[in-house]
Amino acid sequence: HSKRAGSHGCVVHDPSLTDRRADDALLSEDLDHALDRGELHVLYQPIVTLADARPVAAEALLRWQHPTRGPIPPDRFIPIAERSGAIARIGLWVLAEAAAQPFPTSVNISPRQLREPTVVHDILAVLHRTGRDPRDLILEITESASVDGETVIGALRTLRTHGIRIAIDDFGTGYSSLQYLTRLPVDILKIDRSFVAELNGTPGGAAVTEAIIHLARALTLTTVAEGIETPAQAAELQSLGCDKGQGYLYAEPLPAADVARTFVASAAEGRTGNVGGSA
Ligand code: C2E
Ligand code: MG
Ligand code: MG
Ligand code: MG
């Protein structure tokens, strides 16, 4: 399984043995056709209220099943798609898939996508076509210098006036200028899972998470903790005042139909119960 036919008919050895950039170029070429060949699909990870583990939305997470290499993780191929520009078309496809689901979705948008001159029009057109309420869409952006510009901030502002919510993903790990936080139109801070992993019941372990939650409160933003894996983490986050969470404790990324069922069950029970179990 260490060989594959290269795009030019040559045989390429195990990627770990080849130059990374040469391999990136091959993947980039393959990625250009991946969408048309049906190799991409989207999984959805429920986002729940910490108080009662009720699903409120689900994050769309892109998957690529490469025909010869098998699954390629998004952390590997998204940066390649950003460099080639393929992310514009792929990202819009993810958005259309997400908007077609019967539950609110949170969609990752890359900086490159946000710099497309037609981004506002394209996103609103998808919502119009699918008949979705903009209030059922959250856009997740990562902190980076490239979104800290007037054009991108203007686009985000316009999207937000339509009712779309903006989340900062992996908060605390990126470009992180606090000044930028007051300039950017934002509704939600997603606490990076590296901080959640540090929670161990001690003040030291909770320091960064607590600071983010206090900051969010002061700016009247909602907090969503990422990568919750244990009931102890969920309990500690809740006692620190975090609003919502996602992670393997509740559900891993799942096919849309499975997630739709959890929303139906939650609504039918009309309840404040415990989907998947929480604190
Ligand atoms: P992200 O947006 O921060 O997504 C959360 C990542 O954490 C996902 O990895 C998810 O599967 C993983 N995760 C969820 N719960 C847990 C947990 O309890 N423990 C651990 N260890 N991990 C958990 P995934 O699906 O591999 O995606 C990686 C990154 O790829 C995403 O990070 C996002 O930055 C990017 N990505 C995925 N789909 C898209 C997309 O459609 N567009 C763009 N631009 N980026 C995407
Ligand atoms: Mg995300
Ligand atoms: Mg994240
Ligand atoms: Mg990430």
mmCIF file of C-alpha atoms and ligand atoms in Angstrom:
data_model
loop_
_atom_site.group_PDB
_atom_site.id
_atom_site.type_symbol
_atom_site.label_atom_id
_atom_site.label_comp_id
_atom_site.label_asym_id
_atom_site.label_seq_id
_atom_site.Cartn_x
_atom_site.Cartn_y
_atom_site.Cartn_z
ATOM 1 C CA HIS A 1 0.000 0.000 0.000
ATOM 2 C CA SER A 2 3.050 2.202 -0.136
ATOM 3 C CA LYS A 3 2.785 2.865 -3.844
ATOM 4 C CA ARG A 4 0.256 4.683 -5.916
ATOM 5 C CA ALA A 5 -0.048 5.700 -9.527
ATOM 6 C CA GLY A 6 0.963 9.347 -9.720
ATOM 7 C CA SER A 7 -1.007 11.821 -11.758
ATOM 8 C CA HIS A 8 1.550 11.610 -14.539
ATOM 9 C CA GLY A 9 1.598 7.852 -14.653
ATOM 10 C CA CYS A 10 4.756 7.483 -12.572
ATOM 11 C CA VAL A 11 4.851 5.523 -9.327
ATOM 12 C CA VAL A 12 5.248 7.495 -6.143
ATOM 13 C CA HIS A 13 6.570 5.861 -2.995
ATOM 14 C CA ASP A 14 5.254 6.204 0.529
ATOM 15 C CA PRO A 15 4.567 9.897 1.164
ATOM 16 C CA SER A 16 6.672 9.769 4.322
ATOM 17 C CA LEU A 17 9.697 9.013 2.132
ATOM 18 C CA THR A 18 9.098 11.636 -0.509
ATOM 19 C CA ASP A 19 9.555 15.336 -0.419
ATOM 20 C CA ARG A 20 6.538 16.810 1.347
ATOM 21 C CA ARG A 21 6.102 19.531 -1.217
ATOM 22 C CA ALA A 22 6.093 17.097 -4.132
ATOM 23 C CA ASP A 23 3.437 15.117 -2.311
ATOM 24 C CA ASP A 24 1.448 18.279 -1.648
ATOM 25 C CA ALA A 25 1.491 18.984 -5.381
ATOM 26 C CA LEU A 26 0.118 15.511 -6.140
ATOM 27 C CA LEU A 27 -2.605 15.871 -3.520
ATOM 28 C CA SER A 28 -3.432 19.314 -4.818
ATOM 29 C CA GLU A 29 -3.987 17.901 -8.305
ATOM 30 C CA ASP A 30 -6.124 15.055 -6.952
ATOM 31 C CA LEU A 31 -8.120 17.490 -4.832
ATOM 32 C CA ASP A 32 -9.066 19.448 -7.956
ATOM 33 C CA HIS A 33 -11.126 16.437 -9.063
ATOM 34 C CA ALA A 34 -12.213 15.147 -5.655
ATOM 35 C CA LEU A 35 -15.466 17.086 -5.546
ATOM 36 C CA ASP A 36 -16.586 16.089 -9.054
ATOM 37 C CA ARG A 37 -15.670 12.455 -8.384
ATOM 38 C CA GLY A 38 -17.747 12.309 -5.205
ATOM 39 C CA GLU A 39 -14.762 11.708 -2.927
ATOM 40 C CA LEU A 40 -15.732 14.445 -0.458
ATOM 41 C CA HIS A 41 -18.397 14.159 2.210
ATOM 42 C CA VAL A 42 -19.376 16.070 5.314
ATOM 43 C CA LEU A 43 -19.832 14.712 8.839
ATOM 44 C CA TYR A 44 -21.584 16.643 11.604
ATOM 45 C CA GLN A 45 -20.577 16.868 15.263
ATOM 46 C CA PRO A 46 -23.348 17.925 17.672
ATOM 47 C CA ILE A 47 -22.817 21.053 19.785
ATOM 48 C CA VAL A 48 -24.768 20.768 23.044
ATOM 49 C CA THR A 49 -25.753 22.938 25.988
ATOM 50 C CA LEU A 50 -23.551 21.993 28.947
ATOM 51 C CA ALA A 51 -26.478 22.383 31.346
ATOM 52 C CA ASP A 52 -28.582 19.577 29.855
ATOM 53 C CA ALA A 53 -26.628 18.178 26.876
ATOM 54 C CA ARG A 54 -29.358 19.241 24.455
ATOM 55 C CA PRO A 55 -28.127 19.552 20.835
ATOM 56 C CA VAL A 56 -28.361 23.127 19.546
ATOM 57 C CA ALA A 57 -26.317 22.891 16.335
ATOM 58 C CA ALA A 58 -23.738 20.660 14.654
ATOM 59 C CA GLU A 59 -20.330 21.498 13.205
ATOM 60 C CA ALA A 60 -19.789 20.512 9.569
ATOM 61 C CA LEU A 61 -16.468 18.680 9.214
ATOM 62 C CA LEU A 62 -15.168 17.845 5.761
ATOM 63 C CA ARG A 63 -13.863 14.370 4.887
ATOM 64 C CA TRP A 64 -11.868 13.236 1.836
ATOM 65 C CA GLN A 65 -11.863 9.571 0.892
ATOM 66 C CA HIS A 66 -8.935 9.401 -1.533
ATOM 67 C CA PRO A 67 -9.387 6.571 -4.084
ATOM 68 C CA THR A 68 -5.964 5.020 -3.473
ATOM 69 C CA ARG A 69 -4.708 6.561 -0.227
ATOM 70 C CA GLY A 70 -7.878 6.217 1.799
ATOM 71 C CA PRO A 71 -9.051 8.925 4.176
ATOM 72 C CA ILE A 72 -6.900 12.094 4.207
ATOM 73 C CA PRO A 73 -7.365 14.253 7.341
ATOM 74 C CA PRO A 74 -8.585 17.837 6.825
ATOM 75 C CA ASP A 75 -5.571 19.223 8.701
ATOM 76 C CA ARG A 76 -3.541 17.789 5.793
ATOM 77 C CA PHE A 77 -5.643 18.781 2.769
ATOM 78 C CA ILE A 78 -7.339 22.047 3.838
ATOM 79 C CA PRO A 79 -4.025 23.994 3.853
ATOM 80 C CA ILE A 80 -3.315 22.590 0.366
ATOM 81 C CA ALA A 81 -6.768 23.667 -0.827
ATOM 82 C CA GLU A 82 -6.128 27.123 0.643
ATOM 83 C CA ARG A 83 -2.850 27.505 -1.231
ATOM 84 C CA SER A 84 -4.298 26.328 -4.556
ATOM 85 C CA GLY A 85 -7.491 28.329 -4.180
ATOM 86 C CA ALA A 86 -9.634 25.163 -4.461
ATOM 87 C CA ILE A 87 -11.005 25.977 -1.008
ATOM 88 C CA ALA A 88 -13.332 28.601 -2.511
ATOM 89 C CA ARG A 89 -15.349 26.052 -4.487
ATOM 90 C CA ILE A 90 -15.020 23.254 -1.913
ATOM 91 C CA GLY A 91 -15.949 25.546 0.975
ATOM 92 C CA LEU A 92 -19.063 26.738 -0.797
ATOM 93 C CA TRP A 93 -20.038 23.120 -1.439
ATOM 94 C CA VAL A 94 -19.627 22.324 2.288
ATOM 95 C CA LEU A 95 -21.842 25.307 3.095
ATOM 96 C CA ALA A 96 -24.533 24.123 0.666
ATOM 97 C CA GLU A 97 -24.415 20.608 2.153
ATOM 98 C CA ALA A 98 -24.698 22.016 5.672
ATOM 99 C CA ALA A 99 -27.533 24.384 4.773
ATOM 100 C CA ALA A 100 -29.503 21.425 3.378
ATOM 101 C CA GLN A 101 -29.611 19.709 6.792
ATOM 102 C CA PRO A 102 -32.679 19.957 9.027
ATOM 103 C CA PHE A 103 -30.688 21.334 11.982
ATOM 104 C CA PRO A 104 -28.607 24.485 12.626
ATOM 105 C CA THR A 105 -25.014 24.135 11.455
ATOM 106 C CA SER A 106 -21.632 25.657 12.229
ATOM 107 C CA VAL A 107 -19.401 25.806 9.143
ATOM 108 C CA ASN A 108 -15.638 26.396 9.024
ATOM 109 C CA ILE A 109 -14.655 29.196 6.651
ATOM 110 C CA SER A 110 -11.008 29.591 5.675
ATOM 111 C CA PRO A 111 -9.327 33.005 5.518
ATOM 112 C CA ARG A 112 -8.840 32.559 1.780
ATOM 113 C CA GLN A 113 -12.599 32.085 1.317
ATOM 114 C CA LEU A 114 -13.302 35.242 3.301
ATOM 115 C CA ARG A 115 -11.058 37.243 1.002
ATOM 116 C CA GLU A 116 -13.010 36.195 -2.125
ATOM 117 C CA PRO A 117 -14.715 39.355 -3.409
ATOM 118 C CA THR A 118 -18.004 37.460 -3.885
ATOM 119 C CA VAL A 119 -18.046 35.755 -0.458
ATOM 120 C CA VAL A 120 -21.047 37.645 0.958
ATOM 121 C CA HIS A 121 -23.115 37.174 -2.172
ATOM 122 C CA ASP A 122 -22.159 33.479 -2.436
ATOM 123 C CA ILE A 123 -23.079 32.669 1.165
ATOM 124 C CA LEU A 124 -26.401 34.538 1.018
ATOM 125 C CA ALA A 125 -27.199 32.845 -2.315
ATOM 126 C CA VAL A 126 -26.740 29.386 -0.742
ATOM 127 C CA LEU A 127 -29.106 30.308 2.097
ATOM 128 C CA HIS A 128 -31.638 31.681 -0.352
ATOM 129 C CA ARG A 129 -31.473 28.574 -2.539
ATOM 130 C CA THR A 130 -31.873 26.191 0.399
ATOM 131 C CA GLY A 131 -34.481 28.373 2.082
ATOM 132 C CA ARG A 132 -32.552 28.380 5.337
ATOM 133 C CA ASP A 133 -32.940 30.985 8.048
ATOM 134 C CA PRO A 134 -29.584 32.804 8.353
ATOM 135 C CA ARG A 135 -30.017 32.538 12.131
ATOM 136 C CA ASP A 136 -29.484 28.778 11.749
ATOM 137 C CA LEU A 137 -25.977 29.320 10.360
ATOM 138 C CA ILE A 138 -22.781 29.929 12.297
ATOM 139 C CA LEU A 139 -19.532 30.659 10.461
ATOM 140 C CA GLU A 140 -16.335 29.565 12.224
ATOM 141 C CA ILE A 141 -13.239 31.586 11.464
ATOM 142 C CA THR A 142 -9.772 31.094 12.906
ATOM 143 C CA GLU A 143 -7.778 33.942 14.333
ATOM 144 C CA SER A 144 -5.254 35.028 11.759
ATOM 145 C CA ALA A 145 -3.652 38.212 10.586
ATOM 146 C CA SER A 146 -5.259 37.723 7.176
ATOM 147 C CA VAL A 147 -8.785 38.180 8.517
ATOM 148 C CA ASP A 148 -7.771 41.309 10.393
ATOM 149 C CA GLY A 149 -8.405 43.633 7.470
ATOM 150 C CA GLU A 150 -11.123 46.090 6.524
ATOM 151 C CA THR A 151 -12.443 44.028 3.589
ATOM 152 C CA VAL A 152 -12.889 40.841 5.606
ATOM 153 C CA ILE A 153 -14.289 42.662 8.632
ATOM 154 C CA GLY A 154 -16.734 44.444 6.330
ATOM 155 C CA ALA A 155 -17.869 41.131 4.833
ATOM 156 C CA LEU A 156 -18.366 39.603 8.272
ATOM 157 C CA ARG A 157 -20.328 42.654 9.378
ATOM 158 C CA THR A 158 -22.675 42.371 6.412
ATOM 159 C CA LEU A 159 -23.205 38.658 6.974
ATOM 160 C CA ARG A 160 -23.966 39.342 10.607
ATOM 161 C CA THR A 161 -26.594 41.974 9.802
ATOM 162 C CA HIS A 162 -28.428 39.168 7.954
ATOM 163 C CA GLY A 163 -28.531 37.131 11.162
ATOM 164 C CA ILE A 164 -25.601 34.785 10.515
ATOM 165 C CA ARG A 165 -23.542 34.272 13.664
ATOM 166 C CA ILE A 166 -19.740 34.437 13.714
ATOM 167 C CA ALA A 167 -17.578 32.195 15.911
ATOM 168 C CA ILE A 168 -13.841 32.438 16.499
ATOM 169 C CA ASP A 169 -12.511 28.885 16.274
ATOM 170 C CA ASP A 170 -9.609 27.481 18.324
ATOM 171 C CA PHE A 171 -9.689 30.657 20.384
ATOM 172 C CA GLY A 172 -6.438 31.406 22.159
ATOM 173 C CA THR A 173 -4.146 29.494 19.805
ATOM 174 C CA GLY A 174 -3.991 31.853 16.840
ATOM 175 C CA TYR A 175 -3.038 35.379 15.976
ATOM 176 C CA SER A 176 -4.701 36.598 19.158
ATOM 177 C CA SER A 177 -4.674 40.311 19.330
ATOM 178 C CA LEU A 178 -7.293 41.279 21.882
ATOM 179 C CA GLN A 179 -7.724 44.558 20.041
ATOM 180 C CA TYR A 180 -8.828 42.558 17.023
ATOM 181 C CA LEU A 181 -11.486 40.912 19.161
ATOM 182 C CA THR A 182 -13.234 44.231 19.766
ATOM 183 C CA ARG A 183 -12.992 45.173 16.073
ATOM 184 C CA LEU A 184 -14.283 41.898 14.681
ATOM 185 C CA PRO A 185 -18.035 41.303 14.589
ATOM 186 C CA VAL A 186 -18.240 38.160 16.746
ATOM 187 C CA ASP A 187 -20.913 36.207 18.631
ATOM 188 C CA ILE A 188 -19.169 33.074 19.867
ATOM 189 C CA LEU A 189 -15.731 32.090 21.198
ATOM 190 C CA LYS A 190 -14.785 28.444 20.741
ATOM 191 C CA ILE A 191 -12.336 27.454 23.476
ATOM 192 C CA ASP A 192 -9.585 25.391 21.874
ATOM 193 C CA ARG A 193 -9.420 21.773 22.948
ATOM 194 C CA SER A 194 -5.822 22.146 24.138
ATOM 195 C CA PHE A 195 -7.165 24.282 27.024
ATOM 196 C CA VAL A 196 -10.009 21.848 27.732
ATOM 197 C CA ALA A 197 -7.420 19.049 27.928
ATOM 198 C CA GLU A 198 -5.633 20.953 30.710
ATOM 199 C CA LEU A 199 -8.683 20.951 32.982
ATOM 200 C CA ASN A 200 -7.888 18.740 35.970
ATOM 201 C CA GLY A 201 -9.755 20.305 38.857
ATOM 202 C CA THR A 202 -6.902 22.647 39.790
ATOM 203 C CA PRO A 203 -6.843 26.445 39.398
ATOM 204 C CA GLY A 204 -3.673 26.139 37.303
ATOM 205 C CA GLY A 205 -5.323 23.775 34.849
ATOM 206 C CA ALA A 206 -8.354 26.025 34.494
ATOM 207 C CA ALA A 207 -6.517 29.349 34.231
ATOM 208 C CA VAL A 208 -6.744 29.945 30.473
ATOM 209 C CA THR A 209 -10.256 28.527 30.094
ATOM 210 C CA GLU A 210 -11.468 30.682 32.970
ATOM 211 C CA ALA A 211 -9.861 33.786 31.487
ATOM 212 C CA ILE A 212 -11.528 33.140 28.109
ATOM 213 C CA ILE A 213 -14.936 32.652 29.749
ATOM 214 C CA HIS A 214 -14.553 35.904 31.724
ATOM 215 C CA LEU A 215 -13.486 37.748 28.585
ATOM 216 C CA ALA A 216 -16.476 36.360 26.674
ATOM 217 C CA ARG A 217 -18.821 37.462 29.460
ATOM 218 C CA ALA A 218 -17.431 40.987 29.440
ATOM 219 C CA LEU A 219 -17.979 41.168 25.671
ATOM 220 C CA THR A 220 -21.389 39.371 25.905
ATOM 221 C CA LEU A 221 -20.222 36.488 23.735
ATOM 222 C CA THR A 222 -21.289 32.847 23.976
ATOM 223 C CA THR A 223 -18.640 30.233 24.821
ATOM 224 C CA VAL A 224 -18.372 26.787 23.225
ATOM 225 C CA ALA A 225 -15.732 24.376 24.567
ATOM 226 C CA GLU A 226 -14.137 22.034 22.017
ATOM 227 C CA GLY A 227 -12.825 18.507 22.536
ATOM 228 C CA ILE A 228 -14.722 17.562 25.703
ATOM 229 C CA GLU A 229 -13.844 13.916 26.327
ATOM 230 C CA THR A 230 -14.672 13.274 29.995
ATOM 231 C CA PRO A 231 -17.587 13.969 32.350
ATOM 232 C CA ALA A 232 -15.097 15.693 34.694
ATOM 233 C CA GLN A 233 -14.164 18.194 31.969
ATOM 234 C CA ALA A 234 -17.850 18.850 31.245
ATOM 235 C CA ALA A 235 -18.575 19.416 34.938
ATOM 236 C CA GLU A 236 -15.624 21.753 35.380
ATOM 237 C CA LEU A 237 -16.528 23.755 32.255
ATOM 238 C CA GLN A 238 -20.081 24.119 33.472
ATOM 239 C CA SER A 239 -18.980 25.328 36.888
ATOM 240 C CA LEU A 240 -16.645 27.828 35.202
ATOM 241 C CA GLY A 241 -19.696 29.210 33.365
ATOM 242 C CA CYS A 242 -19.101 27.849 29.872
ATOM 243 C CA ASP A 243 -22.348 27.736 27.849
ATOM 244 C CA LYS A 244 -21.949 24.963 25.296
ATOM 245 C CA GLY A 245 -19.631 22.187 24.245
ATOM 246 C CA GLN A 246 -18.765 19.497 21.776
ATOM 247 C CA GLY A 247 -16.528 16.470 21.943
ATOM 248 C CA TYR A 248 -16.329 12.702 21.931
ATOM 249 C CA LEU A 249 -18.107 12.643 25.333
ATOM 250 C CA TYR A 250 -21.308 13.662 23.554
ATOM 251 C CA ALA A 251 -20.756 12.451 20.004
ATOM 252 C CA GLU A 252 -18.042 12.163 17.392
ATOM 253 C CA PRO A 253 -18.589 13.619 13.920
ATOM 254 C CA LEU A 254 -21.500 11.610 12.434
ATOM 255 C CA PRO A 255 -23.456 11.262 9.197
ATOM 256 C CA ALA A 256 -26.191 13.909 8.901
ATOM 257 C CA ALA A 257 -29.039 11.394 9.298
ATOM 258 C CA ASP A 258 -27.732 10.255 12.698
ATOM 259 C CA VAL A 259 -27.464 13.848 13.913
ATOM 260 C CA ALA A 260 -30.939 14.676 12.573
ATOM 261 C CA ARG A 261 -32.307 11.818 14.697
ATOM 262 C CA THR A 262 -30.760 13.240 17.884
ATOM 263 C CA PHE A 263 -32.470 16.597 17.177
ATOM 264 C CA VAL A 264 -35.807 14.887 16.551
ATOM 265 C CA ALA A 265 -35.479 12.832 19.744
ATOM 266 C CA SER A 266 -34.522 15.900 21.768
ATOM 267 C CA ALA A 267 -37.489 17.901 20.418
ATOM 268 C CA ALA A 268 -39.924 14.995 20.919
ATOM 269 C CA GLU A 269 -38.927 14.634 24.539
ATOM 270 C CA GLY A 270 -39.208 18.407 24.800
ATOM 271 C CA ARG A 271 -36.832 17.999 27.517
ATOM 272 C CA THR A 272 -33.885 19.055 29.453
ATOM 273 C CA GLY A 273 -32.454 15.570 29.592
ATOM 274 C CA ASN A 274 -29.051 14.136 28.892
ATOM 275 C CA VAL A 275 -28.240 13.170 25.323
ATOM 276 C CA GLY A 276 -25.042 11.178 25.543
ATOM 277 C CA GLY A 277 -24.667 11.976 29.223
ATOM 278 C CA SER A 278 -23.101 15.042 30.732
ATOM 279 C CA ALA A 279 -22.504 16.597 34.061
HETATM 280 P P1 C2E B 1 -11.874 22.474 14.028
HETATM 281 O O1 C2E B 1 -12.787 23.354 13.258
HETATM 282 O O2 C2E B 1 -11.282 23.028 15.271
HETATM 283 O O3 C2E B 1 -12.721 21.148 14.317
HETATM 284 C C1 C2E B 1 -12.650 20.406 15.510
HETATM 285 C C2 C2E B 1 -11.770 19.195 15.332
HETATM 286 O O4 C2E B 1 -11.694 18.480 16.579
HETATM 287 C C3 C2E B 1 -12.325 18.175 14.322
HETATM 288 O O5 C2E B 1 -11.211 17.552 13.687
HETATM 289 C C4 C2E B 1 -13.038 17.173 15.228
HETATM 290 O O6 C2E B 1 -13.207 15.901 14.632
HETATM 291 C C5 C2E B 1 -12.080 17.132 16.391
HETATM 292 N N1 C2E B 1 -12.727 16.699 17.636
HETATM 293 C C6 C2E B 1 -14.023 16.808 18.002
HETATM 294 N N2 C2E B 1 -14.236 16.335 19.247
HETATM 295 C C7 C2E B 1 -13.032 15.919 19.703
HETATM 296 C C8 C2E B 1 -12.593 15.331 20.957
HETATM 297 O O7 C2E B 1 -13.358 15.118 21.901
HETATM 298 N N3 C2E B 1 -11.264 15.056 21.062
HETATM 299 C C9 C2E B 1 -10.381 15.299 20.036
HETATM 300 N N4 C2E B 1 -9.090 14.972 20.231
HETATM 301 N N5 C2E B 1 -10.759 15.851 18.842
HETATM 302 C C10 C2E B 1 -12.068 16.156 18.691
HETATM 303 P P2 C2E B 1 -11.216 17.280 12.119
HETATM 304 O O8 C2E B 1 -12.574 16.852 11.680
HETATM 305 O O9 C2E B 1 -10.056 16.383 11.835
HETATM 306 O O10 C2E B 1 -10.934 18.711 11.486
HETATM 307 C C11 C2E B 1 -9.704 19.356 11.691
HETATM 308 C C12 C2E B 1 -9.744 20.782 11.217
HETATM 309 O O11 C2E B 1 -9.905 20.852 9.797
HETATM 310 C C13 C2E B 1 -10.923 21.578 11.776
HETATM 311 O O12 C2E B 1 -10.647 21.979 13.110
HETATM 312 C C14 C2E B 1 -10.973 22.731 10.789
HETATM 313 O O13 C2E B 1 -10.011 23.698 11.123
HETATM 314 C C15 C2E B 1 -10.569 22.048 9.495
HETATM 315 N N6 C2E B 1 -11.789 21.773 8.693
HETATM 316 C C16 C2E B 1 -12.622 20.697 8.726
HETATM 317 N N7 C2E B 1 -13.624 20.831 7.818
HETATM 318 C C17 C2E B 1 -13.435 22.030 7.205
HETATM 319 C C18 C2E B 1 -14.142 22.763 6.168
HETATM 320 O O14 C2E B 1 -15.183 22.368 5.645
HETATM 321 N N8 C2E B 1 -13.598 23.976 5.799
HETATM 322 C C19 C2E B 1 -12.456 24.479 6.370
HETATM 323 N N9 C2E B 1 -11.991 25.678 5.949
HETATM 324 N N10 C2E B 1 -11.791 23.834 7.359
HETATM 325 C C20 C2E B 1 -12.271 22.627 7.771
HETATM 326 MG MG MG B 2 -14.289 24.519 13.668
HETATM 327 MG MG MG B 3 -11.709 24.279 16.583
HETATM 328 MG MG MG B 4 -8.760 23.488 14.356
#
